[in-house]
mmCIF file of C-alpha atoms in Angstrom:
data_model
loop_
_atom_site.group_PDB
_atom_site.id
_atom_site.type_symbol
_atom_site.label_atom_id
_atom_site.label_comp_id
_atom_site.label_asym_id
_atom_site.label_seq_id
_atom_site.Cartn_x
_atom_site.Cartn_y
_atom_site.Cartn_z
ATOM 1 C CA MET A 1 0.000 0.000 0.000
ATOM 2 C CA SER A 2 2.890 2.367 0.648
ATOM 3 C CA ASP A 3 3.625 2.487 -3.092
ATOM 4 C CA CYS A 4 0.113 3.796 -3.711
ATOM 5 C CA LEU A 5 0.019 6.404 -0.938
ATOM 6 C CA ASP A 6 2.153 9.265 0.238
ATOM 7 C CA ASP A 7 4.789 8.021 2.714
ATOM 8 C CA ASP A 8 3.773 10.575 5.324
ATOM 9 C CA ALA A 9 0.068 9.634 5.229
ATOM 10 C CA PRO A 10 -1.248 9.224 8.775
ATOM 11 C CA PRO A 11 -2.562 5.833 9.947
ATOM 12 C CA SER A 12 -6.127 7.162 9.881
ATOM 13 C CA ALA A 13 -5.856 7.970 6.160
ATOM 14 C CA LYS A 14 -4.405 4.520 5.474
ATOM 15 C CA LEU A 15 -7.316 2.968 7.361
ATOM 16 C CA VAL A 16 -9.804 4.947 5.266
ATOM 17 C CA VAL A 17 -8.095 3.660 2.109
ATOM 18 C CA LYS A 18 -8.287 0.066 3.386
ATOM 19 C CA VAL A 19 -11.998 0.398 4.188
ATOM 20 C CA LEU A 20 -12.690 1.821 0.728
ATOM 21 C CA GLU A 21 -10.526 -0.862 -0.877
ATOM 22 C CA TYR A 22 -12.560 -3.677 0.664
ATOM 23 C CA SER A 23 -15.948 -2.034 0.123
ATOM 24 C CA ASP A 24 -17.988 -3.161 -2.877
ATOM 25 C CA GLU A 25 -19.503 0.290 -3.265
ATOM 26 C CA PRO A 26 -18.674 3.935 -2.544
ATOM 27 C CA LEU A 27 -19.251 4.996 1.065
ATOM 28 C CA THR A 28 -20.455 8.152 2.794
ATOM 29 C CA GLN A 29 -18.355 9.842 5.445
ATOM 30 C CA GLN A 30 -20.672 8.462 8.123
ATOM 31 C CA GLN A 31 -20.309 4.905 6.799
ATOM 32 C CA ILE A 32 -16.525 5.255 6.760
ATOM 33 C CA SER A 33 -16.604 6.579 10.320
ATOM 34 C CA GLU A 34 -18.753 3.646 11.471
ATOM 35 C CA ARG A 35 -16.557 1.035 9.784
ATOM 36 C CA THR A 36 -13.264 2.493 10.976
ATOM 37 C CA ARG A 37 -14.550 3.600 14.387
ATOM 38 C CA LEU A 38 -12.707 6.871 13.832
ATOM 39 C CA SER A 39 -14.320 10.146 14.832
ATOM 40 C CA PRO A 40 -16.182 12.027 12.084
ATOM 41 C CA ARG A 41 -13.636 14.843 12.390
ATOM 42 C CA THR A 42 -10.704 12.457 11.825
ATOM 43 C CA VAL A 43 -12.450 10.852 8.851
ATOM 44 C CA ARG A 44 -13.216 14.298 7.390
ATOM 45 C CA SER A 45 -9.568 15.293 7.740
ATOM 46 C CA SER A 46 -8.381 12.038 6.157
ATOM 47 C CA ILE A 47 -10.840 12.399 3.278
ATOM 48 C CA LYS A 48 -9.656 15.947 2.600
ATOM 49 C CA ARG A 49 -6.022 14.844 2.556
ATOM 50 C CA LEU A 50 -6.772 11.855 0.288
ATOM 51 C CA LYS A 51 -8.837 14.003 -2.103
ATOM 52 C CA ASP A 52 -6.018 16.550 -2.334
ATOM 53 C CA GLN A 53 -3.601 13.744 -3.194
ATOM 54 C CA GLY A 54 -5.922 12.291 -5.852
ATOM 55 C CA VAL A 55 -6.392 9.018 -3.974
ATOM 56 C CA ILE A 56 -10.184 9.165 -3.685
ATOM 57 C CA ASP A 57 -13.035 10.503 -5.795
ATOM 58 C CA GLU A 58 -16.051 12.328 -4.428
ATOM 59 C CA ARG A 59 -19.561 12.014 -5.860
ATOM 60 C CA VAL A 60 -22.996 13.239 -4.823
ATOM 61 C CA TYR A 61 -25.078 10.792 -2.811
ATOM 62 C CA ILE A 62 -28.346 10.821 -4.758
ATOM 63 C CA PRO A 63 -30.722 9.906 -1.862
ATOM 64 C CA ASP A 64 -29.385 12.883 0.133
ATOM 65 C CA ALA A 65 -27.586 15.532 -1.911
ATOM 66 C CA ARG A 66 -26.086 17.014 1.264
ATOM 67 C CA LYS A 67 -23.856 13.940 1.548
ATOM 68 C CA GLN A 68 -21.010 12.766 -0.630
ATOM 69 C CA LEU A 69 -19.891 9.285 -1.666
ATOM 70 C CA TYR A 70 -16.214 8.401 -1.622
ATOM 71 C CA ALA A 71 -14.384 5.737 -3.593
ATOM 72 C CA LEU A 72 -10.783 5.053 -4.536
ATOM 73 C CA THR A 73 -9.639 6.404 -7.893
ATOM 74 C CA ASP A 74 -9.094 3.838 -10.617
ATOM 75 C CA SER A 75 -5.325 4.366 -10.600
ATOM 76 C CA VAL A 76 -5.077 3.746 -6.839
ATOM 77 C CA GLN A 77 -7.360 0.710 -7.121
ATOM 78 C CA GLU A 78 -5.064 -0.734 -9.821
ATOM 79 C CA CYS A 79 -1.974 0.045 -7.745
ATOM 80 C CA LEU A 80 -3.412 -1.756 -4.714
ATOM 81 C CA GLN A 81 -4.405 -4.783 -6.805
ATOM 82 C CA ALA A 82 -0.938 -4.921 -8.353
ATOM 83 C CA GLY A 83 0.573 -4.845 -4.863
ATOM 84 C CA GLU A 84 -1.633 -7.746 -3.760
ATOM 85 C CA SER A 85 -0.659 -9.770 -6.828
ATOM 86 C CA ALA A 86 3.026 -9.191 -6.122
ATOM 87 C CA ALA A 87 2.575 -10.228 -2.481
ATOM 88 C CA GLU A 88 0.793 -13.425 -3.503
ATOM 89 C CA SER A 89 3.582 -14.234 -5.975
ATOM 90 C CA ALA A 90 6.194 -13.723 -3.243
ATOM 91 C CA GLU A 91 4.293 -16.054 -0.902
ATOM 92 C CA ALA A 92 4.188 -18.765 -3.553
ATOM 93 C CA VAL A 93 7.986 -18.830 -3.792
#
């Protein structure tokens, strides 16, 4: 994962990325907060940092336009999958 994220990313931001990586669908800030058990303020800060770095995309949540949905960008998703494939290959050796 470190190849896909900034080296100085805080653990909370890395946790947000992991939750989004394993989610089958984009999540709201509240859903991320519930799944990570991080405070809403910490999640908001992590989301802002990750958006600024181009790690996550933000979309409007149609049922409630006041909320946003967050998902990993395609490039980060591919990077994480490539890292998993490399780890599995190393384990097979």
